Short mmCIF file of C-alpha atoms in Angstrom, two decimals:
data_model
loop_
_atom_site.label_atom_id
_atom_site.label_comp_id
_atom_site.label_asym_id
_atom_site.label_seq_id
_atom_site.Cartn_x
_atom_site.Cartn_y
_atom_site.Cartn_z
CA UNK A 1 30.88 -38.77 113.77
CA UNK A 2 31.96 -40.74 110.90
CA UNK A 3 29.13 -42.92 110.60
CA UNK A 4 26.82 -39.81 110.12
CA UNK A 5 28.83 -38.70 107.42
CA UNK A 6 29.89 -41.86 105.51
CA UNK A 7 26.63 -43.26 104.50
CA UNK A 8 25.71 -42.50 101.31
CA UNK A 9 25.43 -46.30 99.91
CA UNK A 10 22.85 -48.51 100.22
CA UNK A 11 23.82 -52.47 100.97
CA UNK A 12 21.04 -54.93 99.41
CA UNK A 13 22.73 -58.00 100.05
CA UNK A 14 26.10 -58.93 101.63
CA UNK A 15 27.77 -58.38 98.36
CA UNK A 16 25.94 -56.17 96.42
CA UNK A 17 25.46 -52.09 97.46
CA UNK A 18 24.36 -49.23 95.35
CA UNK A 19 25.13 -45.68 95.24
CA UNK A 20 21.34 -44.49 94.45
CA UNK A 21 18.24 -44.96 95.90
CA UNK A 22 15.88 -46.75 93.03
CA UNK A 23 13.65 -43.94 91.57
CA UNK A 24 16.06 -41.41 91.85
CA UNK A 25 17.74 -40.09 88.42
CA UNK A 26 20.64 -38.20 89.53
CA UNK A 27 23.49 -40.62 88.75
CA UNK A 28 21.72 -42.79 86.46
CA UNK A 29 22.78 -43.62 82.74
CA UNK A 30 20.45 -40.81 81.16
CA UNK A 31 22.01 -38.07 83.32
CA UNK A 32 25.47 -38.97 82.72
CA UNK A 33 24.84 -39.29 78.43
CA UNK A 34 22.09 -37.05 77.80
CA UNK A 35 22.92 -34.66 74.86
CA UNK A 36 22.88 -31.33 76.56
CA UNK A 37 24.78 -32.43 79.39
CA UNK A 38 27.09 -29.63 80.91
CA UNK A 39 30.71 -30.00 82.61
CA UNK A 40 29.03 -29.06 86.16
CA UNK A 41 26.68 -31.62 85.65
CA UNK A 42 29.43 -34.31 84.61
CA UNK A 43 31.48 -33.35 87.36
CA UNK A 44 28.75 -33.45 90.00
CA UNK A 45 27.79 -37.08 88.73
CA UNK A 46 31.40 -37.89 89.12
CA UNK A 47 31.54 -36.93 92.67
CA UNK A 48 28.82 -38.37 93.82
CA UNK A 49 29.98 -41.71 92.69
CA UNK A 50 33.03 -41.06 94.17
CA UNK A 51 31.54 -40.34 97.64
CA UNK A 52 29.82 -43.23 97.62
CA UNK A 53 32.61 -45.53 96.88
CA UNK A 54 34.84 -43.44 99.14
CA UNK A 55 32.09 -44.19 101.96
CA UNK A 56 31.88 -47.84 101.02
CA UNK A 57 36.00 -48.12 101.86
CA UNK A 58 36.33 -45.87 104.44
CA UNK A 59 33.77 -48.13 106.21
CA UNK A 60 36.02 -50.86 105.48
CA UNK A 61 39.10 -49.02 106.40
CA UNK A 62 40.80 -50.81 103.49
CA UNK A 63 42.53 -48.99 100.73
CA UNK A 64 41.58 -50.64 97.20
CA UNK A 65 43.74 -51.22 93.92
CA UNK A 66 41.84 -49.75 90.97
CA UNK A 67 41.58 -50.94 87.48
CA UNK A 68 39.13 -49.08 84.99
CA UNK A 69 38.84 -49.05 81.29
CA UNK A 70 40.64 -45.70 79.90
CA UNK A 71 39.09 -42.83 78.31
CA UNK A 72 35.38 -42.95 79.79
CA UNK A 73 33.47 -42.03 83.06
CA UNK A 74 34.99 -45.23 84.65
CA UNK A 75 38.57 -43.37 84.71
CA UNK A 76 37.14 -40.06 85.78
CA UNK A 77 35.51 -41.87 88.68
CA UNK A 78 38.76 -44.23 89.39
CA UNK A 79 41.07 -41.09 89.10
CA UNK A 80 39.37 -38.80 91.45
CA UNK A 81 38.49 -41.98 93.90
CA UNK A 82 42.15 -42.41 94.25
CA UNK A 83 43.21 -38.72 94.58
CA UNK A 84 40.66 -38.70 97.11
CA UNK A 85 42.05 -41.51 99.43
CA UNK A 86 45.39 -40.37 98.96
CA UNK A 87 44.42 -37.14 100.44
CA UNK A 88 43.01 -38.59 103.21
CA UNK A 89 46.16 -41.11 103.86
CA UNK A 90 48.08 -37.75 104.25
CA UNK A 91 45.81 -36.49 106.80
CA UNK A 92 47.35 -38.05 110.36
CA UNK A 93 44.72 -36.87 112.60
CA UNK A 94 41.80 -38.13 110.42
CA UNK A 95 42.88 -41.05 108.57
CA UNK A 96 40.08 -43.32 107.87
CA UNK A 97 42.24 -46.22 106.47
CA UNK A 98 43.84 -47.48 109.42
CA UNK A 99 46.39 -49.97 108.86
CA UNK A 100 44.65 -52.49 111.09
CA UNK A 101 41.50 -52.30 109.37
CA UNK A 102 37.83 -51.61 110.62
CA UNK A 103 37.36 -48.12 109.38
CA UNK A 104 34.23 -46.26 110.31
CA UNK A 105 32.23 -48.73 110.88
CA UNK A 106 31.91 -52.38 111.62
CA UNK A 107 29.10 -54.17 109.42
CA UNK A 108 28.62 -54.52 105.93
CA UNK A 109 32.20 -55.67 105.71
CA UNK A 110 31.57 -57.48 102.52
CA UNK A 111 33.23 -60.49 103.99
CA UNK A 112 36.23 -58.14 103.40
CA UNK A 113 37.44 -58.05 106.84
CA UNK A 114 37.98 -60.74 109.99
CA UNK A 115 38.29 -59.66 113.27
CA UNK A 116 39.13 -55.78 112.15
CA UNK A 117 42.25 -56.90 110.30
CA UNK A 118 42.46 -56.73 106.15
CA UNK A 119 44.99 -59.32 105.07
CA UNK A 120 44.63 -58.53 101.63
CA UNK A 121 43.89 -55.19 99.91
CA UNK A 122 40.64 -55.54 97.62
CA UNK A 123 40.42 -54.92 93.78
CA UNK A 124 38.10 -52.31 92.47
CA UNK A 125 36.99 -52.59 88.96
CA UNK A 126 35.08 -49.71 87.68
CA UNK A 127 33.41 -50.14 84.40
CA UNK A 128 31.41 -47.87 82.17
CA UNK A 129 27.34 -49.19 81.01
CA UNK A 130 28.41 -48.54 77.54
CA UNK A 131 30.67 -51.92 77.52
CA UNK A 132 27.44 -54.00 77.17
CA UNK A 133 24.19 -52.57 76.39
CA UNK A 134 22.27 -55.79 75.47
CA UNK A 135 22.54 -57.44 78.94
CA UNK A 136 20.21 -54.61 80.42
CA UNK A 137 17.88 -55.25 77.85
CA UNK A 138 17.79 -59.24 77.99
CA UNK A 139 14.93 -61.34 79.09
CA UNK A 140 15.81 -63.36 81.99
CA UNK A 141 14.25 -66.56 83.76
CA UNK A 142 16.44 -66.85 87.27
CA UNK A 143 14.10 -66.31 89.82
CA UNK A 144 15.72 -63.18 91.56
CA UNK A 145 16.21 -61.05 88.30
CA UNK A 146 12.85 -62.54 87.02
CA UNK A 147 11.04 -60.84 89.96
CA UNK A 148 13.07 -57.46 89.51
CA UNK A 149 12.12 -57.56 85.56
CA UNK A 150 8.46 -58.24 85.70
CA UNK A 151 7.50 -57.13 89.46
CA UNK A 152 7.57 -53.84 91.27
CA UNK A 153 10.68 -54.31 93.26
CA UNK A 154 12.61 -51.82 95.08
CA UNK A 155 15.25 -52.48 97.85
CA UNK A 156 14.43 -55.72 98.24
CA UNK A 157 10.65 -55.45 98.60
CA UNK A 158 7.86 -56.34 96.21
CA UNK A 159 4.43 -54.92 96.12
CA UNK A 160 1.56 -56.87 94.96
CA UNK A 161 -1.79 -55.62 94.32
CA UNK A 162 -4.47 -58.15 93.67
CA UNK A 163 -6.57 -57.07 90.51
CA UNK A 164 -9.91 -56.46 92.46
CA UNK A 165 -10.74 -56.82 96.03
CA UNK A 166 -14.22 -58.06 97.05
CA UNK A 167 -17.31 -56.17 96.26
CA UNK A 168 -15.44 -54.16 93.61
CA UNK A 169 -13.45 -52.61 95.97
CA UNK A 170 -9.74 -51.72 95.92
CA UNK A 171 -7.46 -54.71 95.19
CA UNK A 172 -5.35 -55.89 98.61
CA UNK A 173 -1.72 -54.51 98.43
CA UNK A 174 0.80 -57.11 99.94
CA UNK A 175 4.38 -56.23 100.60
CA UNK A 176 7.02 -58.96 100.52
CA UNK A 177 10.58 -58.43 102.06
CA UNK A 178 12.88 -60.62 99.96
CA UNK A 179 16.29 -61.31 102.10
CA UNK A 180 18.00 -64.20 103.41
CA UNK A 181 15.97 -65.02 106.25
CA UNK A 182 13.34 -66.30 104.09
CA UNK A 183 14.77 -69.55 103.60
CA UNK A 184 12.90 -70.60 100.48
CA UNK A 185 14.38 -67.35 98.89
CA UNK A 186 17.73 -67.66 99.83
CA UNK A 187 17.94 -71.09 98.38
CA UNK A 188 16.12 -70.35 95.13
CA UNK A 189 16.75 -66.85 94.05
CA UNK A 190 19.66 -67.76 91.60
CA UNK A 191 17.94 -70.61 90.42
CA UNK A 192 16.22 -70.83 86.65
CA UNK A 193 12.29 -70.20 87.37
CA UNK A 194 11.37 -73.42 86.00
CA UNK A 195 13.36 -74.89 88.92
CA UNK A 196 11.85 -72.73 91.18
CA UNK A 197 8.29 -73.87 90.12
CA UNK A 198 9.30 -77.50 90.92
CA UNK A 199 10.49 -76.41 94.44
CA UNK A 200 7.23 -74.37 94.74
CA UNK A 201 5.22 -77.37 94.10
CA UNK A 202 7.04 -79.49 96.74
CA UNK A 203 6.99 -76.61 99.43
CA UNK A 204 3.29 -76.19 99.03
CA UNK A 205 2.57 -79.68 99.48
CA UNK A 206 4.95 -79.66 102.82
CA UNK A 207 3.10 -76.46 103.94
CA UNK A 208 -0.27 -78.29 103.29
CA UNK A 209 0.69 -81.25 105.16
CA UNK A 210 1.71 -79.18 107.98
CA UNK A 211 -1.54 -77.15 108.09
CA UNK A 212 -3.54 -80.09 107.96
CA UNK A 213 -1.66 -81.72 110.85
CA UNK A 214 -2.04 -78.20 112.97
CA UNK A 215 -5.63 -78.62 112.08
CA UNK A 216 -5.95 -82.08 113.37
CA UNK A 217 -3.94 -81.26 116.78
CA UNK A 218 -6.39 -78.27 117.44
CA UNK A 219 -9.39 -80.18 116.41
CA UNK A 220 -8.14 -83.00 119.09
CA UNK A 221 -7.91 -80.25 121.75
CA UNK A 222 -11.30 -79.21 121.17
CA UNK A 223 -9.86 -75.91 120.13
CA UNK A 224 -12.00 -74.46 116.84
CA UNK A 225 -9.76 -74.95 113.73
CA UNK A 226 -8.60 -71.14 112.15
CA UNK A 227 -6.30 -70.67 109.53
CA UNK A 228 -2.69 -71.71 110.29
CA UNK A 229 -0.63 -68.90 109.60
CA UNK A 230 2.14 -69.86 107.17
CA UNK A 231 5.52 -68.31 106.88
CA UNK A 232 6.55 -65.49 104.94
CA UNK A 233 7.50 -67.81 102.17
CA UNK A 234 4.36 -69.04 101.25
CA UNK A 235 2.76 -65.85 100.65
CA UNK A 236 5.35 -65.18 98.15
CA UNK A 237 5.25 -68.53 96.79
CA UNK A 238 1.31 -68.58 96.26
CA UNK A 239 1.42 -65.08 94.92
CA UNK A 240 4.22 -64.93 92.50
CA UNK A 241 2.97 -67.74 90.07
CA UNK A 242 -0.83 -67.38 90.54
CA UNK A 243 -3.28 -65.14 89.02
CA UNK A 244 -2.36 -62.17 87.05
CA UNK A 245 1.50 -63.21 87.59
CA UNK A 246 0.82 -66.49 85.84
CA UNK A 247 -0.64 -65.00 82.88
CA UNK A 248 1.88 -62.44 82.58
CA UNK A 249 4.56 -65.22 82.15
CA UNK A 250 2.52 -67.13 80.01
CA UNK A 251 0.79 -64.63 77.63
CA UNK A 252 4.01 -62.75 77.29
CA UNK A 253 6.06 -66.05 76.79
CA UNK A 254 8.97 -64.82 78.33
CA UNK A 255 10.50 -68.35 77.60
CA UNK A 256 10.34 -67.88 74.10
CA UNK A 257 11.95 -64.33 74.47
CA UNK A 258 14.55 -65.45 76.50
CA UNK A 259 15.53 -68.22 74.00
CA UNK A 260 15.65 -66.15 71.16
CA UNK A 261 17.77 -63.50 72.76
CA UNK A 262 20.30 -66.09 74.11
CA UNK A 263 20.71 -66.93 70.29
CA UNK A 264 21.22 -63.54 69.14
CA UNK A 265 23.55 -62.83 72.00
CA UNK A 266 25.73 -65.76 71.20
CA UNK A 267 25.79 -65.48 67.28
CA UNK A 268 23.97 -68.75 66.93
CA UNK A 269 21.46 -68.37 63.81
CA UNK A 270 17.46 -68.64 64.73
CA UNK A 271 14.61 -70.53 63.34
CA UNK A 272 13.12 -67.66 61.95
CA UNK A 273 14.15 -63.97 60.69
CA UNK A 274 13.86 -60.98 63.12
CA UNK A 275 11.17 -59.65 61.13
CA UNK A 276 9.27 -62.99 61.34
CA UNK A 277 9.63 -63.06 64.91
CA UNK A 278 8.61 -59.27 65.54
CA UNK A 279 5.24 -60.13 63.58
CA UNK A 280 4.93 -63.05 66.23
CA UNK A 281 1.88 -62.69 68.41
CA UNK A 282 3.72 -63.19 71.45
CA UNK A 283 5.15 -60.30 74.05
CA UNK A 284 3.94 -56.86 74.66
CA UNK A 285 5.29 -53.82 72.55
CA UNK A 286 8.03 -53.32 75.02
CA UNK A 287 9.19 -56.90 74.88
CA UNK A 288 9.47 -56.78 71.12
CA UNK A 289 11.56 -53.66 71.28
CA UNK A 290 14.03 -55.10 73.64
CA UNK A 291 14.00 -58.06 71.39
CA UNK A 292 15.17 -55.85 68.39
CA UNK A 293 17.29 -53.64 70.40
CA UNK A 294 19.30 -56.78 71.14
CA UNK A 295 19.18 -58.21 67.61
CA UNK A 296 20.44 -54.63 66.10
CA UNK A 297 23.57 -54.25 68.92
CA UNK A 298 24.67 -57.77 68.29
CA UNK A 299 23.91 -57.68 64.40
CA UNK A 300 26.39 -57.56 61.78
CA UNK A 301 26.65 -54.75 59.29
CA UNK A 302 25.38 -57.28 56.84
CA UNK A 303 22.44 -57.98 58.59
CA UNK A 304 21.24 -54.57 58.67
CA UNK A 305 19.30 -54.68 55.47
CA UNK A 306 15.59 -55.44 57.32
CA UNK A 307 16.02 -52.97 59.46
CA UNK A 308 13.51 -50.52 58.01
CA UNK A 309 10.82 -53.48 57.77
CA UNK A 310 11.82 -54.25 61.45
CA UNK A 311 11.14 -50.84 62.46
CA UNK A 312 7.78 -50.44 60.48
CA UNK A 313 6.49 -53.67 62.23
CA UNK A 314 7.52 -52.31 65.53
CA UNK A 315 5.83 -48.86 64.85
CA UNK A 316 2.53 -50.86 63.46
CA UNK A 317 2.31 -52.54 67.30
CA UNK A 318 2.37 -48.91 68.47
CA UNK A 319 6.29 -49.34 69.53
CA UNK A 320 8.07 -45.79 70.45
CA UNK A 321 11.54 -46.57 68.52
CA UNK A 322 13.32 -43.63 69.75
CA UNK A 323 15.35 -45.75 71.71
CA UNK A 324 16.77 -47.41 68.32
CA UNK A 325 17.79 -43.97 67.64
CA UNK A 326 19.92 -43.73 70.28
CA UNK A 327 21.62 -47.07 70.18
CA UNK A 328 21.99 -46.46 66.33
CA UNK A 329 24.07 -43.14 67.56
CA UNK A 330 25.63 -45.10 70.09
CA UNK A 331 26.95 -48.08 67.90
CA UNK A 332 28.19 -45.50 65.27
CA UNK A 333 30.21 -43.46 68.12
CA UNK A 334 31.78 -46.85 69.19
CA UNK A 335 32.20 -48.18 65.88
CA UNK A 336 30.39 -51.52 66.82
CA UNK A 337 30.02 -53.59 63.64
CA UNK A 338 30.14 -57.16 65.60
CA UNK A 339 28.06 -58.59 68.26
CA UNK A 340 29.04 -56.50 71.83
CA UNK A 341 27.47 -59.21 74.18
CA UNK A 342 28.27 -62.75 72.44
CA UNK A 343 31.75 -64.31 72.61
CA UNK A 344 33.16 -67.66 73.28
CA UNK A 345 32.07 -68.14 76.48
CA UNK A 346 28.65 -67.68 75.59
CA UNK A 347 28.86 -69.91 72.50
CA UNK A 348 27.25 -73.74 73.07
CA UNK A 349 25.10 -72.16 75.94
CA UNK A 350 21.91 -72.12 74.55
CA UNK A 351 19.37 -73.32 77.01
CA UNK A 352 16.22 -75.33 75.81
CA UNK A 353 13.51 -73.91 77.51
CA UNK A 354 10.40 -76.29 76.26
CA UNK A 355 8.28 -73.44 76.39
CA UNK A 356 8.38 -73.91 80.26
CA UNK A 357 6.76 -70.87 81.35
CA UNK A 358 4.00 -71.51 79.01
CA UNK A 359 3.71 -74.95 80.61
CA UNK A 360 3.44 -73.31 84.19
CA UNK A 361 -0.15 -74.35 85.40
CA UNK A 362 -1.85 -72.73 88.44
CA UNK A 363 -4.63 -74.98 89.84
CA UNK A 364 -5.79 -73.54 93.13
CA UNK A 365 -2.80 -73.92 95.23
CA UNK A 366 -1.15 -76.57 93.08
CA UNK A 367 1.74 -75.66 90.48
CA UNK A 368 2.69 -78.14 87.62
CA UNK A 369 6.09 -77.28 85.54
CA UNK A 370 6.44 -79.95 82.58
CA UNK A 371 9.97 -80.87 81.46
CA UNK A 372 11.77 -79.46 84.53
CA UNK A 373 13.58 -82.80 84.98
CA UNK A 374 15.04 -82.20 81.46
CA UNK A 375 16.31 -78.88 81.91
CA UNK A 376 20.38 -78.56 81.17
CA UNK A 377 21.66 -75.35 82.21
CA UNK A 378 25.29 -74.47 80.94
CA UNK A 379 27.30 -71.70 82.25
CA UNK A 380 28.82 -68.72 80.53
CA UNK A 381 30.38 -65.51 81.43
CA UNK A 382 28.51 -62.33 80.58
CA UNK A 383 31.04 -59.56 78.98
CA UNK A 384 31.07 -57.75 82.26
CA UNK A 385 32.22 -60.89 83.83
CA UNK A 386 34.69 -61.73 80.93
CA UNK A 387 36.12 -58.19 81.43
CA UNK A 388 36.81 -58.92 85.79
CA UNK A 389 38.13 -62.48 84.86
CA UNK A 390 40.68 -61.00 82.59
CA UNK A 391 41.96 -58.24 84.98
CA UNK A 392 41.72 -60.47 87.72
CA UNK A 393 43.96 -63.15 85.99
CA UNK A 394 46.31 -60.26 84.85
CA UNK A 395 46.52 -58.83 88.39
CA UNK A 396 47.26 -62.31 90.36
CA UNK A 397 49.73 -63.33 87.55
CA UNK A 398 51.44 -61.71 84.61
CA UNK A 399 49.56 -58.72 83.07
CA UNK A 400 48.90 -59.25 79.42
CA UNK A 401 49.73 -56.44 76.98
CA UNK A 402 46.13 -56.11 75.86
CA UNK A 403 45.14 -55.69 79.59
CA UNK A 404 47.70 -52.93 80.12
CA UNK A 405 46.77 -51.13 77.10
CA UNK A 406 42.85 -50.55 77.79
CA UNK A 407 42.70 -50.64 81.37
CA UNK A 408 44.61 -47.89 83.82
CA UNK A 409 45.74 -49.09 87.07
CA UNK A 410 45.20 -46.53 90.27
CA UNK A 411 46.78 -47.16 93.65
CA UNK A 412 45.73 -44.48 96.07
CA UNK A 413 48.66 -45.13 98.14
CA UNK A 414 50.83 -43.61 95.63
CA UNK A 415 51.75 -40.44 95.37
CA UNK A 416 50.94 -39.90 91.76
CA UNK A 417 47.87 -42.50 91.88
CA UNK A 418 48.91 -43.90 88.69
CA UNK A 419 50.37 -47.46 88.38
CA UNK A 420 51.26 -50.10 85.92
CA UNK A 421 52.76 -53.40 86.77
CA UNK A 422 54.06 -53.18 90.61
CA UNK A 423 51.27 -54.99 92.21
CA UNK A 424 51.45 -57.81 89.39
CA UNK A 425 51.47 -61.53 91.66
CA UNK A 426 49.60 -59.75 94.39
CA UNK A 427 46.81 -62.22 96.23
CA UNK A 428 43.39 -60.68 95.69
CA UNK A 429 40.50 -62.08 97.80
CA UNK A 430 37.94 -59.55 97.17
CA UNK A 431 37.02 -57.81 94.02
CA UNK A 432 34.62 -55.03 94.08
CA UNK A 433 32.97 -54.43 90.52
CA UNK A 434 31.12 -51.13 90.15
CA UNK A 435 28.93 -50.43 87.01
CA UNK A 436 28.67 -46.61 86.53
CA UNK A 437 25.34 -45.94 84.97
CA UNK A 438 22.99 -48.87 85.15
CA UNK A 439 23.21 -52.14 86.81
CA UNK A 440 21.04 -55.48 86.66
CA UNK A 441 20.50 -58.72 88.83
CA UNK A 442 21.42 -60.48 85.76
CA UNK A 443 25.14 -59.34 86.20
CA UNK A 444 25.61 -59.64 89.91
CA UNK A 445 24.25 -63.24 89.59
CA UNK A 446 26.95 -63.91 86.73
CA UNK A 447 29.47 -62.51 88.86
CA UNK A 448 28.94 -64.22 91.98
CA UNK A 449 28.68 -67.39 90.14
CA UNK A 450 32.33 -66.44 88.61
CA UNK A 451 33.77 -65.79 92.18
CA UNK A 452 32.47 -68.87 93.25
CA UNK A 453 34.06 -70.62 90.55
CA UNK A 454 37.61 -69.05 90.98
CA UNK A 455 37.13 -69.16 95.00
CA UNK A 456 37.40 -65.32 95.16
CA UNK A 457 34.88 -63.18 96.73
CA UNK A 458 32.98 -60.78 94.11
CA UNK A 459 31.00 -57.95 95.14
CA UNK A 460 29.07 -56.16 92.65
CA UNK A 461 28.09 -52.57 93.11
CA UNK A 462 25.98 -49.92 90.63
CA UNK A 463 25.32 -45.96 90.63
CA UNK A 464 21.74 -47.02 89.71
CA UNK A 465 20.03 -50.16 89.81
CA UNK A 466 17.12 -50.34 86.96
CA UNK A 467 15.24 -53.31 85.40
CA UNK A 468 15.09 -53.68 81.75
CA UNK A 469 11.95 -51.29 81.43
CA UNK A 470 13.37 -48.58 83.40
CA UNK A 471 16.67 -49.04 81.26
CA UNK A 472 14.60 -48.94 78.10
CA UNK A 473 12.92 -45.64 79.11
CA UNK A 474 16.34 -43.84 79.46
CA UNK A 475 17.22 -45.06 76.15
CA UNK A 476 14.08 -43.74 74.78
CA UNK A 477 14.67 -40.08 76.59
CA UNK A 478 18.15 -40.21 74.80
CA UNK A 479 16.51 -41.20 71.73
CA UNK A 480 14.04 -38.27 71.74
CA UNK A 481 17.12 -35.76 72.30
CA UNK A 482 18.68 -37.53 69.28
CA UNK A 483 16.02 -36.45 66.92
CA UNK A 484 15.78 -32.65 68.43
#
């Protein structure tokens, strides 16, 4: 009975789950921030988010301690979740959070339980998308996040269509499942794409050698040589960087966009003005708009004199600048006058890409990537990761005044739910981070890396998983509403 009732969440990975299927728009960023939203609609969104989180922790059979920023949607979700869990704890006959753990399910425990026994309560950190609006628009270059950004990816599956089949027929559709059973994907999904390209070359050479060996064996046995059936990884390897995918990466110069945006978000001066960059012939109109919005979000007020010129350049290139109208209102409302996505952790983290995407050359089944061996990737923490780090450190040690001032703490085991510093110093082995509104693979990868560095398991979750294009469409809808 319980297994049927508490399944309104989707596990994409052992440390990543979503509360809404991709393509649905009931609890996405637009739904929560649209101008004419009614109180009943807000309640419905909050309830759906709470129900999803309740299902997760009911499945785990573990009661979380909850942290969240004050006075936003994240606090509404946290408070309601704490009350719902507390009410269930009082029901001795139908208590889903047994002291021995286990809950209503036995799989997908995110590494939280071992043998049905939960040794430490998880820390749930609920955040609102508005804490960082630049990262969801950022061009990236790690394999997994890049695939989600530029290819039609949903529920760990990519659908590729050839431009044209034989004889002018419709192109062949190939569906590729991305999971850890694919060794190549498992090993390289979080790697920078130039490193992946080098691994592609090595993998292809190995596979070609095996294919030739198999053909020779068949011929020695008197068997007519046929096409050697490669593993699924080969299909993805041979398709992603070739044909229109390679053209897509090189023509849009995603490496250049990535490097420029890294500088903007790190408050490092660029070689050219933003107007000159937007007028340059690289990227499509959406790429230019994403670059401009990141500039605007991260720019100081004194740097905004060129906004009118930038907007004119974008409009002449066919860009719909409605998203800017919403970001402008969002920035004014939040009184942001300094970069919201930079910070000390990001300073000095600029990656010299050496135009590596543009140097990717497809030669049949051979791939060449110049400059890979000279690549130096420096680690940095995104805004969401810095928030998680501050809360985690405060929870495991002595909470700072700043953390207590800006972040509420709820414990569903307490009658009033609210809490101050009672749990300071307690050990946390698992941190679950929920992004309300719109999550992405960039934040997921950054948090997972932080968890590895801190020797703590971090699970990323979001109410709605979207790529930059999908998020930009939501901002455009919101911008259209501000004009009405």
